[in-house]
Coordinates of N, CA and C and ligand atoms in Angstrom, one line a residue:
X1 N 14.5 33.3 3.3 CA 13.4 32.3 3.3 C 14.0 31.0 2.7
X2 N 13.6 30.0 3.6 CA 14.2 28.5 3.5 C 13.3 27.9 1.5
X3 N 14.1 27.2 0.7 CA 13.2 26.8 -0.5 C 13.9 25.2 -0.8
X4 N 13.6 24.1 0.0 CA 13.3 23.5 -0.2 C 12.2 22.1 -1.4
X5 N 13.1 21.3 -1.5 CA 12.0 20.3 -2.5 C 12.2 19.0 -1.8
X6 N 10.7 18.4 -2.1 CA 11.0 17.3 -1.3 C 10.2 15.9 -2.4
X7 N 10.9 15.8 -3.3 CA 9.9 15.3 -4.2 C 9.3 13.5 -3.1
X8 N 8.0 13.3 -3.7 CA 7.4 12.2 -3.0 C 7.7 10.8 -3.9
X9 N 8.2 9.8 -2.9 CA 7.7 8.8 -3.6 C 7.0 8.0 -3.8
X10 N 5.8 8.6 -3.4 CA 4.3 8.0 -3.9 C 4.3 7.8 -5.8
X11 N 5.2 8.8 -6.1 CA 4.6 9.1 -7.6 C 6.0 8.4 -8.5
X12 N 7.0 7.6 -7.8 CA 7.9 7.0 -8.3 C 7.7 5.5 -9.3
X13 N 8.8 5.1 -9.4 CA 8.8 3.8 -10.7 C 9.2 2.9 -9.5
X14 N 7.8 1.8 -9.0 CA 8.2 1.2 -8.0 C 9.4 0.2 -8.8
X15 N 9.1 -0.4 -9.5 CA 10.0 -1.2 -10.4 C 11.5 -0.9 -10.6
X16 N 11.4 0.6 -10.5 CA 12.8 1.1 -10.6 C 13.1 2.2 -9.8
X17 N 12.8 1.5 -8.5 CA 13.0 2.6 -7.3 C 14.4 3.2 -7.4
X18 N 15.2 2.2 -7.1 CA 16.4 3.1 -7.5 C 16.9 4.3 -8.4
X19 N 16.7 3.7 -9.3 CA 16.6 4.9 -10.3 C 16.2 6.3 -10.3
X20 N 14.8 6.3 -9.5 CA 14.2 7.3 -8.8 C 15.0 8.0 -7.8
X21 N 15.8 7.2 -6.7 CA 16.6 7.6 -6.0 C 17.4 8.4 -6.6
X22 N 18.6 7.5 -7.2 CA 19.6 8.0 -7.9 C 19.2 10.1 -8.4
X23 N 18.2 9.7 -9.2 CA 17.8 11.0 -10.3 C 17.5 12.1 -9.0
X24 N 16.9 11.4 -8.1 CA 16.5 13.1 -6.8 C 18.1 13.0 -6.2
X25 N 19.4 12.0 -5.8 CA 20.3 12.4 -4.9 C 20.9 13.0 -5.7
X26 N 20.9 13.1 -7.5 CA 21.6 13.7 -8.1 C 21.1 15.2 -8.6
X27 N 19.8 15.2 -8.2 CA 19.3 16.5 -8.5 C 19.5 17.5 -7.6
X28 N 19.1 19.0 -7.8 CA 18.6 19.8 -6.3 C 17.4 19.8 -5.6
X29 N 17.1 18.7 -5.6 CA 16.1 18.4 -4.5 C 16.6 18.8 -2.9
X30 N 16.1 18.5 -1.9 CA 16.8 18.5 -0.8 C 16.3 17.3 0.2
X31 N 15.1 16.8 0.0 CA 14.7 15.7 1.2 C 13.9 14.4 0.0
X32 N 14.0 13.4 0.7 CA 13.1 12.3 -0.1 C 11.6 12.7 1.1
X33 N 10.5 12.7 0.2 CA 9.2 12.8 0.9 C 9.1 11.2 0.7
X34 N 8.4 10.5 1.9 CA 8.2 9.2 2.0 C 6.5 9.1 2.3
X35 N 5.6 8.9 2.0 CA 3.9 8.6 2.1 C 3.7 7.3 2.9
X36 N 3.3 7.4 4.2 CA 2.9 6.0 4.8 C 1.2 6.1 5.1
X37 N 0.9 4.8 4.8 CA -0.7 5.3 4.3 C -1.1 3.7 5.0
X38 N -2.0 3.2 6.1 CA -2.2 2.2 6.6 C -3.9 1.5 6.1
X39 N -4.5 2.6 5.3 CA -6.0 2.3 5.3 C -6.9 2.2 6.0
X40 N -6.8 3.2 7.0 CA -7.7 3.2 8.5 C -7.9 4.9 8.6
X41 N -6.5 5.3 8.3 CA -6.3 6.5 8.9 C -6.6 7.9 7.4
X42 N -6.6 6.9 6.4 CA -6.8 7.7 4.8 C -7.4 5.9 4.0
X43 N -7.9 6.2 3.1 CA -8.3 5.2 2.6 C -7.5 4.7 1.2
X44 N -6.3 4.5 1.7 CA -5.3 3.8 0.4 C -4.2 3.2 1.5
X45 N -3.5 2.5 1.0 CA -2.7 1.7 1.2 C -1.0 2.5 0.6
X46 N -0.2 2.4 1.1 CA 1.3 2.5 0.3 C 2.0 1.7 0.4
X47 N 3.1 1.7 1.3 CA 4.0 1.3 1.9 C 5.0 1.1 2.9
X48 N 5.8 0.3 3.3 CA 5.4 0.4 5.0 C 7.4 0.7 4.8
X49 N 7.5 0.1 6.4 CA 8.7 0.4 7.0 C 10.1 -0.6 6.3
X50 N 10.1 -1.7 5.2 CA 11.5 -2.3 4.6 C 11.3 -1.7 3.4
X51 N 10.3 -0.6 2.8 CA 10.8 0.0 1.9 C 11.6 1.6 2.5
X52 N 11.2 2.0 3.7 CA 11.7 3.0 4.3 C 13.2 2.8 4.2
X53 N 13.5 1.8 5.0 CA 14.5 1.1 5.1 C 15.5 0.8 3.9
X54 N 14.7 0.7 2.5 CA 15.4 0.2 1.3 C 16.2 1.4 1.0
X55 N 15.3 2.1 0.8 CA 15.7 3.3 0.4 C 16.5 4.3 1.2
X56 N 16.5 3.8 2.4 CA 17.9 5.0 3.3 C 19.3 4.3 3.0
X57 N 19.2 3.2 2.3 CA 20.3 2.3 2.1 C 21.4 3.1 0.8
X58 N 20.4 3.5 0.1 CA 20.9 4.2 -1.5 C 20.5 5.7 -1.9
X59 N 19.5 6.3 -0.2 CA 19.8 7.8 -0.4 C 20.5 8.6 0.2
X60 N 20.9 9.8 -0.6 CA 21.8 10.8 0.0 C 21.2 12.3 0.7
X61 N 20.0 12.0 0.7 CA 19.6 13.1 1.5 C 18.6 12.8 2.6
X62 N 18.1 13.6 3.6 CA 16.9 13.1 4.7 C 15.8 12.7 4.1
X63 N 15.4 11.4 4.8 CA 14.0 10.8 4.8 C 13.3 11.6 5.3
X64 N 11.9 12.3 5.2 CA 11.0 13.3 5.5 C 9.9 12.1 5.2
X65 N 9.4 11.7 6.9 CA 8.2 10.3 6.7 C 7.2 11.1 6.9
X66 N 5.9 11.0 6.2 CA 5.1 11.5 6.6 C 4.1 10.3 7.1
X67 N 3.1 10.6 8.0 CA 2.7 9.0 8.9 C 1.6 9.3 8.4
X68 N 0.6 8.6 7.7 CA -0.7 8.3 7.5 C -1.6 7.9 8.0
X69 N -0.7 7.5 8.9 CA -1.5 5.8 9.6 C -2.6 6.5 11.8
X70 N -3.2 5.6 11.8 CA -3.7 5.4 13.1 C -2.8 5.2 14.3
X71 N -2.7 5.6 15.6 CA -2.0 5.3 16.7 C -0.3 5.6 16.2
X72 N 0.1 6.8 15.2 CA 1.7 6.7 14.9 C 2.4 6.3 16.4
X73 N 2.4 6.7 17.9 CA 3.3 6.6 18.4 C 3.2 5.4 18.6
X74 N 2.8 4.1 18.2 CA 3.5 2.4 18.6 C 4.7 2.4 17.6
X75 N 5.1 3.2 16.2 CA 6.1 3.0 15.7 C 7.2 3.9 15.3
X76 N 6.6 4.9 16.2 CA 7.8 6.0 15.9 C 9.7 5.6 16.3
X77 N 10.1 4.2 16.8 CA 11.1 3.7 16.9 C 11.7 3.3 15.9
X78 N 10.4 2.6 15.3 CA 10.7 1.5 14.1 C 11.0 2.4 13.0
X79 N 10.0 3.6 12.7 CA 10.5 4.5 11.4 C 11.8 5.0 11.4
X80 N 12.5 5.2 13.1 CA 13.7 5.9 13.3 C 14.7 5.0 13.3
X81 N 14.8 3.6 13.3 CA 15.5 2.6 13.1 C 15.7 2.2 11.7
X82 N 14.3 2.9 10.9 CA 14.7 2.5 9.4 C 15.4 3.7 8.6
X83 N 15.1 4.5 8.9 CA 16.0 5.5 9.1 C 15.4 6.6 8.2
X84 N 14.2 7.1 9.1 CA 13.3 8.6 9.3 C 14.6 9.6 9.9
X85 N 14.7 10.9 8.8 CA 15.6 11.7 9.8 C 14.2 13.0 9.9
X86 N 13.2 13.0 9.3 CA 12.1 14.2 10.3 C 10.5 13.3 10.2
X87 N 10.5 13.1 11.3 CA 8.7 12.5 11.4 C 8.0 12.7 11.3
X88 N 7.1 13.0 10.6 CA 5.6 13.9 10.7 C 4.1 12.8 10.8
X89 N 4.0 13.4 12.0 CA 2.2 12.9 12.6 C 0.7 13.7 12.4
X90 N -0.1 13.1 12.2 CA -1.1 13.9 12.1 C -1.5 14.1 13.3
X91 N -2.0 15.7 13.5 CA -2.8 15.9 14.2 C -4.2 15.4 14.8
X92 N -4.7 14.8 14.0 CA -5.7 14.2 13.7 C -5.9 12.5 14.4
X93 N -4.9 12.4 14.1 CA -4.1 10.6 14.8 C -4.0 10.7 16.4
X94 N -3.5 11.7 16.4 CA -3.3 11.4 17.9 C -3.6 12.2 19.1
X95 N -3.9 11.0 20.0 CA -4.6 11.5 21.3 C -3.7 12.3 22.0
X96 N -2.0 12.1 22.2 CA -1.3 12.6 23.1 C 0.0 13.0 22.2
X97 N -0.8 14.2 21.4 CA 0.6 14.7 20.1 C 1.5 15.5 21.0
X98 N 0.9 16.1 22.2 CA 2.5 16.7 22.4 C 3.4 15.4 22.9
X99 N 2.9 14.4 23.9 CA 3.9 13.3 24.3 C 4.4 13.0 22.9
X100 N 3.7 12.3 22.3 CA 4.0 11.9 20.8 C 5.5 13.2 20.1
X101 N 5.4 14.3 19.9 CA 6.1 15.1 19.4 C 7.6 15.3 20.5
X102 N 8.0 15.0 22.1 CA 8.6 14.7 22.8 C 9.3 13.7 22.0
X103 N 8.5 12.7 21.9 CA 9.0 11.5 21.7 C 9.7 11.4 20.8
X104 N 9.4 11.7 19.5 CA 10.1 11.9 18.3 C 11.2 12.4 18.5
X105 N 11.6 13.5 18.9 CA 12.7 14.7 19.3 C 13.8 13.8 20.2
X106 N 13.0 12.6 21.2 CA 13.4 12.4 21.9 C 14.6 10.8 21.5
X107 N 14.0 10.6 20.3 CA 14.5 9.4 19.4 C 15.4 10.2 18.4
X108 N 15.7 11.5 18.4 CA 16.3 11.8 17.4 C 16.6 12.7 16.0
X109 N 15.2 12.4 16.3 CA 14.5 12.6 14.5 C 13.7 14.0 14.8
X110 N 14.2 14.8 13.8 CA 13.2 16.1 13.7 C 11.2 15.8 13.5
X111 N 10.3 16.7 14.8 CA 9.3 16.6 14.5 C 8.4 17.1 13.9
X112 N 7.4 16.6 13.1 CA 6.6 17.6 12.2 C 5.1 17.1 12.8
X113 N 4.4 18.2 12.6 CA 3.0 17.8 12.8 C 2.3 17.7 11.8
X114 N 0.9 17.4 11.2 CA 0.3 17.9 10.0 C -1.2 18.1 10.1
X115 N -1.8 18.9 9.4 CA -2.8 19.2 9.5 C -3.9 18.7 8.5
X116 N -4.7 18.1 8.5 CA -5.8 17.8 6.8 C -6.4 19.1 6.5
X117 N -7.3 19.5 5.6 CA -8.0 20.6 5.0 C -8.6 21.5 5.8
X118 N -9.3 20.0 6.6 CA -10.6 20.8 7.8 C -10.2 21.3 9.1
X119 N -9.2 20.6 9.3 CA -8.5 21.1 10.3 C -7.6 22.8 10.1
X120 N -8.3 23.6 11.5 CA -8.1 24.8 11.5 C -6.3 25.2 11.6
X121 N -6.0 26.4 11.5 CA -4.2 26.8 11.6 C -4.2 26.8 13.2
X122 N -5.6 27.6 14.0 CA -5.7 27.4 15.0 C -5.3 26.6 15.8
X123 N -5.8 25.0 15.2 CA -5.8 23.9 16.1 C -3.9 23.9 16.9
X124 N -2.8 24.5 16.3 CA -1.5 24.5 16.0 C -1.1 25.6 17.4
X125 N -1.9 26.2 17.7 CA -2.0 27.1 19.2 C -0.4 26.6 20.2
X126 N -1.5 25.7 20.5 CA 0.0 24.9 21.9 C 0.8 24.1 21.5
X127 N 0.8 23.7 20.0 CA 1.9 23.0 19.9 C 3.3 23.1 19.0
X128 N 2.8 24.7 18.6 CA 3.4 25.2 17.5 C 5.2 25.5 17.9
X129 N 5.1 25.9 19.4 CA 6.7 26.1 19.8 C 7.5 24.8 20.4
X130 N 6.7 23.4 19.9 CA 8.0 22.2 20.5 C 7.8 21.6 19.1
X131 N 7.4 21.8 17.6 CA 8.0 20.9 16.3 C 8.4 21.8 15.8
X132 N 9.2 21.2 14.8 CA 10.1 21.0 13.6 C 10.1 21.9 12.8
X133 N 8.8 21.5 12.3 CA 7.8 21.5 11.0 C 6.5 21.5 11.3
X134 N 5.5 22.4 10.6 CA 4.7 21.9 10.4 C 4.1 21.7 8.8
X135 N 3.4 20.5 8.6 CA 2.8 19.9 7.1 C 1.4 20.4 6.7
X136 N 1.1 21.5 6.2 CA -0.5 21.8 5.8 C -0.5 21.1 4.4
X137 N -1.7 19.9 4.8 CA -2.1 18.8 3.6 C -3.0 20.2 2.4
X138 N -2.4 20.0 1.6 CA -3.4 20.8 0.5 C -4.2 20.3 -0.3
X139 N -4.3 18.6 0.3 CA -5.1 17.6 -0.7 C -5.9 17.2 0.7
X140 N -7.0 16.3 0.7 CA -7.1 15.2 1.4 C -6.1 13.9 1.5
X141 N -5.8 13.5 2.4 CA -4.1 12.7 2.5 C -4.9 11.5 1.8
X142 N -4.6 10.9 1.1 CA -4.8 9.0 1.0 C -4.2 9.1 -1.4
X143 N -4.0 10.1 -1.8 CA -3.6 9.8 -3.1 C -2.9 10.6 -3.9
X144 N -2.3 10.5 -4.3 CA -1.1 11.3 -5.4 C -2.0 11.9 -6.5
X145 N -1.8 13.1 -7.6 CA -2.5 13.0 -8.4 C -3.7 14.2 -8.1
X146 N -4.3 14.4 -7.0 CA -5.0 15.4 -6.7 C -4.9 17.3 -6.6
X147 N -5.9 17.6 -7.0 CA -5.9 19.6 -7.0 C -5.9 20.0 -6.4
X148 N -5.2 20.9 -6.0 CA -4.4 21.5 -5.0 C -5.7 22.4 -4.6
X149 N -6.4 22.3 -3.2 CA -7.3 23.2 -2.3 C -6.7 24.6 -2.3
X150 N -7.2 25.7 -3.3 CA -6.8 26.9 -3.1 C -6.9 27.9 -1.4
X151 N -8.0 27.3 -0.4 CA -7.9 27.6 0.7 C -6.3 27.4 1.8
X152 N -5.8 26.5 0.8 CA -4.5 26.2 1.4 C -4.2 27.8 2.0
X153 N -3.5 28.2 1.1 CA -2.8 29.6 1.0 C -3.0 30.4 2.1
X154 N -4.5 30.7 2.6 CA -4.8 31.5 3.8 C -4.2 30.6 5.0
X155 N -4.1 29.4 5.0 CA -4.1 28.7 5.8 C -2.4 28.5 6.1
X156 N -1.7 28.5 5.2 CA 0.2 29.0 5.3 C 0.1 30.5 5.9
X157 N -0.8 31.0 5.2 CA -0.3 32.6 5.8 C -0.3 32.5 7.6
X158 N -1.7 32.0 7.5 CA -1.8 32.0 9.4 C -1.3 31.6 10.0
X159 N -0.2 30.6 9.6 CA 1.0 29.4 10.1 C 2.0 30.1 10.6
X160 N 2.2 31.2 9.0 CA 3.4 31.9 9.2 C 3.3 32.9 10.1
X161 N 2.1 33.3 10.2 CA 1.6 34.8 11.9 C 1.9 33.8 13.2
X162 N 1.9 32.6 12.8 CA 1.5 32.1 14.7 C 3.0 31.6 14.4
X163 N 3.8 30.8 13.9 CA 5.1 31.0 14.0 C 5.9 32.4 14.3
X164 N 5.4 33.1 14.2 CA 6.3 34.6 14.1 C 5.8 34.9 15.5
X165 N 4.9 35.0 15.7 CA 4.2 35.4 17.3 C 4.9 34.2 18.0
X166 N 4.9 33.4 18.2 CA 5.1 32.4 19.0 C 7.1 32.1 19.1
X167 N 8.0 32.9 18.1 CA 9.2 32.7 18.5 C 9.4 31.4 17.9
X168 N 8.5 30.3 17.4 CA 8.6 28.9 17.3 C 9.6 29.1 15.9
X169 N 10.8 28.0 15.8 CA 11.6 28.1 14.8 C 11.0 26.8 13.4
X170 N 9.9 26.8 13.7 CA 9.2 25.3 12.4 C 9.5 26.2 11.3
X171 N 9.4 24.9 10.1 CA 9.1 24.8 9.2 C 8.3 24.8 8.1
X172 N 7.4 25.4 7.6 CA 6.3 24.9 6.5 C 6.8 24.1 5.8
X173 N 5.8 23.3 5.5 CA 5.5 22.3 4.4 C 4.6 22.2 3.9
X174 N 4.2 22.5 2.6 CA 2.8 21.9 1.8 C 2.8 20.7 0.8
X175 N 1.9 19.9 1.1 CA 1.9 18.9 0.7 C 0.6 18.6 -0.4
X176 N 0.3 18.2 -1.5 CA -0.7 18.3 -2.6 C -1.3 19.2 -3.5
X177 N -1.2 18.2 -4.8 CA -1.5 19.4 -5.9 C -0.4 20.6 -6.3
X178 N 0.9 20.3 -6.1 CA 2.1 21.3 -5.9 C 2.4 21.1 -7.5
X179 N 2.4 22.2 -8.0 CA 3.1 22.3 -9.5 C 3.6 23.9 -10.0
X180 N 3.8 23.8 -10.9 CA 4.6 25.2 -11.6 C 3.3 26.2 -11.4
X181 N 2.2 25.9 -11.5 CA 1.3 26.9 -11.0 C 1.1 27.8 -9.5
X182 N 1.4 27.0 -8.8 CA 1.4 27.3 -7.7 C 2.6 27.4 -6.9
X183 N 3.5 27.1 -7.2 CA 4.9 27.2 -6.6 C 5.5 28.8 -6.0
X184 N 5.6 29.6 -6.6 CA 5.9 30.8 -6.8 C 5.1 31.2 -5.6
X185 N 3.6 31.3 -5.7 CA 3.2 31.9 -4.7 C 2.9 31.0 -3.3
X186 N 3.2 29.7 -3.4 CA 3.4 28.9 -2.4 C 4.9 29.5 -1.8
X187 N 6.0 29.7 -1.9 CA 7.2 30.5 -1.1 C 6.6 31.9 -1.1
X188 N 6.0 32.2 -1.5 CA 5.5 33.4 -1.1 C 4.5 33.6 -0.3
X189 N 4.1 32.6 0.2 CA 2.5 32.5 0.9 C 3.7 32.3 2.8
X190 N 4.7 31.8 2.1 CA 5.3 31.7 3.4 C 5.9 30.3 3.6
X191 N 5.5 29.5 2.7 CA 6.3 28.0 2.5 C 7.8 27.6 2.7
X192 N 8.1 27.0 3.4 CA 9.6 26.5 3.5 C 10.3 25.5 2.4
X193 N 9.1 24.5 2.4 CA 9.7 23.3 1.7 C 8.0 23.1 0.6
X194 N 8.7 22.3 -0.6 CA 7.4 22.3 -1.3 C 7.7 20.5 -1.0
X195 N 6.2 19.7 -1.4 CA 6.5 18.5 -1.4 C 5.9 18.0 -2.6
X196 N 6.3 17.3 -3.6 CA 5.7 16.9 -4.9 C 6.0 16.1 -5.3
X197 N 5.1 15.1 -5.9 CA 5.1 13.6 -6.4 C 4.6 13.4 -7.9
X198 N 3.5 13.5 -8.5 CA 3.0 13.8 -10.1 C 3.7 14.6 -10.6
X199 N 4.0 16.3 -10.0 CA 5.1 16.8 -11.2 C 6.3 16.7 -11.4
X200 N 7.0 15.8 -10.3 CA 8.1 15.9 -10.5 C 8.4 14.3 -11.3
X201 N 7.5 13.1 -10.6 CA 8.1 12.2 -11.6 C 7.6 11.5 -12.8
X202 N 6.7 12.4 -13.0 CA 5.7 12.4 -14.4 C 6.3 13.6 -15.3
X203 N 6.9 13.9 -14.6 CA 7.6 14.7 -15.7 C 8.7 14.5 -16.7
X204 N 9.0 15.3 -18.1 CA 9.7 14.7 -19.1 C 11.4 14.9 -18.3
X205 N 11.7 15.2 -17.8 CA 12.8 15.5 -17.2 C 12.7 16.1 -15.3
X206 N 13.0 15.3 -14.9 CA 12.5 15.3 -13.5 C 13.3 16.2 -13.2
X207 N 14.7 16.3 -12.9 CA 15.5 16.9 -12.5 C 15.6 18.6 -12.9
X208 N 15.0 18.8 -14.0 CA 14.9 20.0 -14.6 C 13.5 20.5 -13.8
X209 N 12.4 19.7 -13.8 CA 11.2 20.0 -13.0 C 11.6 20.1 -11.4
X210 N 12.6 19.2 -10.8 CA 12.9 19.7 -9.5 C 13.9 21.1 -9.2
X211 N 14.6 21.9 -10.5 CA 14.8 23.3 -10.7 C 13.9 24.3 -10.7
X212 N 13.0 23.9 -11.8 CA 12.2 25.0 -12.4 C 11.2 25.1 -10.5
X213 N 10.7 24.4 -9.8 CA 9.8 24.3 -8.6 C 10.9 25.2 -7.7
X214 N 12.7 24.9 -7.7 CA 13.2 25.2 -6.5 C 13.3 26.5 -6.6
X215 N 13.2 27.0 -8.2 CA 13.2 28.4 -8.5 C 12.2 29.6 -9.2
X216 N 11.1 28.8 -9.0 CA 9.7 29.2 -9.2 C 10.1 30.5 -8.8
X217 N 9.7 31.6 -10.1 CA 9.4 33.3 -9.5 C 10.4 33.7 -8.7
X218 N 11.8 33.5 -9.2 CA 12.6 33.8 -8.5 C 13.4 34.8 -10.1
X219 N 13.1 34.4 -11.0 CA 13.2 35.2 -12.7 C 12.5 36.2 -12.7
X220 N 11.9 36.4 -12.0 CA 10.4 38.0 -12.0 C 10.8 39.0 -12.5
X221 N 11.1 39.3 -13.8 CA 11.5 40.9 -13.2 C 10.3 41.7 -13.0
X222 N 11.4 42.7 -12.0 CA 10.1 44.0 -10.8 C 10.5 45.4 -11.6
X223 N 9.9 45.6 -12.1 CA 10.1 47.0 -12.0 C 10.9 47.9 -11.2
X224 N 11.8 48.9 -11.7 CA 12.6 50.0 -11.1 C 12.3 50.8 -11.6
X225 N 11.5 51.7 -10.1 CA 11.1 53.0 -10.6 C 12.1 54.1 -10.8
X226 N 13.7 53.7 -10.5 CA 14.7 54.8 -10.0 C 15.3 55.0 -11.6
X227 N 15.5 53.9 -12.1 CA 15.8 53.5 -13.4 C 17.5 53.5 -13.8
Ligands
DX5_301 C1 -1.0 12.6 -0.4 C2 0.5 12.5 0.0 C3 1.3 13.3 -0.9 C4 1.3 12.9 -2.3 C5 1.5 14.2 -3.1 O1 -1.7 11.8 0.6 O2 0.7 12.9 1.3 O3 2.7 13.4 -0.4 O4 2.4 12.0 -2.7 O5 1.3 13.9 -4.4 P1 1.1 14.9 -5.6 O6 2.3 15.8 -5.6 O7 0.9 14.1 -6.8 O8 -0.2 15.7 -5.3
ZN302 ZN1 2.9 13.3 2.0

């Protein structure tokens, strides 16, 4: 099983973006999570495409965009020119996600889909065997900071049955409310990659917080009945 970190930079030192970089290309993280939030499609604002761009300048691992926004396919060029190496669109956004998910693949860039709360594992039926990835939101998307929807979990497990049935080689991803409480049984629920923004850069030592998450319940001892 894939264990992945993807800390977000929603929850970074805009002031000292760098810095932030620096600390995840030197940690074991594995992807920068990127939050694009337009205020139509979630109701906050982030950041757009020349900080995308800023930051593929001074990082050492894949950009992992997640698209917030209304209509993603007018800019899935522009995120891949700023240099998105996996895209993720909401389900929810778009009228023509399989063209849309062609598209992506067809620019380059690994595709992800993602799902919000209410949105069923079902809905993932026909499109599960042409992405990437797919992103089950464990928050409502539009803010950093939020509790993790314990319904998530059923909703990884069924991901992980329809990927298995379907032959499709995706990826999980969860995204919100991700901390040392839930980590453990998030790779065990069937998770690929964790994504986290509040614990990892609100923390007193980030880089030790991006260990303790990549190794969540991996210390367990199990019992041996043989002895
Ligand atoms: C929420 C974003 C998340 C957010 C997660 O809309 O998609 O990536 O940064 O933040 P935390 O880890 O603080 O819940
Ligand atoms: Zn996100």
């Amino acid at each position: 099983m894939t264990r992945l970190i993807a800390p977000s930079l929603l929850a970074a030192d805009f002031t000292c973006l760098q810095k932030d970089v620096e600390m995840v290309n030197a940690s074991e993280a594995d992807w920068f999570h990127m939050d694009i939030m337009d205020g139509v499609f979630v109701p906050n604002i982030s950041f757009g495409i020349p900080v995308v761009q800023a930051v593929k300048r001074i990082a050492a691992k894949p950009l992992d965009v997640h698209l917030m926004i209304v209509e993603p396919e007018k800019y899935l060029h522009k995120f891949r020119d700023a240099g998105a190496d996996i895209l993720t669109v909401h389900i929810e956004a778009c009228r023509h996600l399989h063209r849309t998910i062609q598209e992506i693949k067809e620019l380059g860039m690994k595709a992800g889909v993602t799902l919000n709360p209410h949105t069923p594992a079902e809905s993932l039926k026909e499109i599960i065997s042409f992405v990437d990835m797919v992103l089950v939101m464990s928050v409502n998307p539009g803010f950093g900071g939020q509790k993790f929807i314990p319904t998530s979990y059923e909703k990884i497990r069924k991901t992980r049955s329809m990927i298995e049935e379907s032959g499709s080689r995706a990826l999980i991803e969860v995204d919100g409310g991700v901390d040392l409480s839930n980590a453990a049984a998030l790779f065990e629920a069937g998770v690929d990659i964790l994504v986290t923004g509040t614990t990892v850069f609100k923390a007193e030592d980030p880089a030790g917080m991006i260990h303790q998450l990549k190794t969540a319940g991996l210390g367990k001892i199990t019992v041996n009945s043989e002895k």
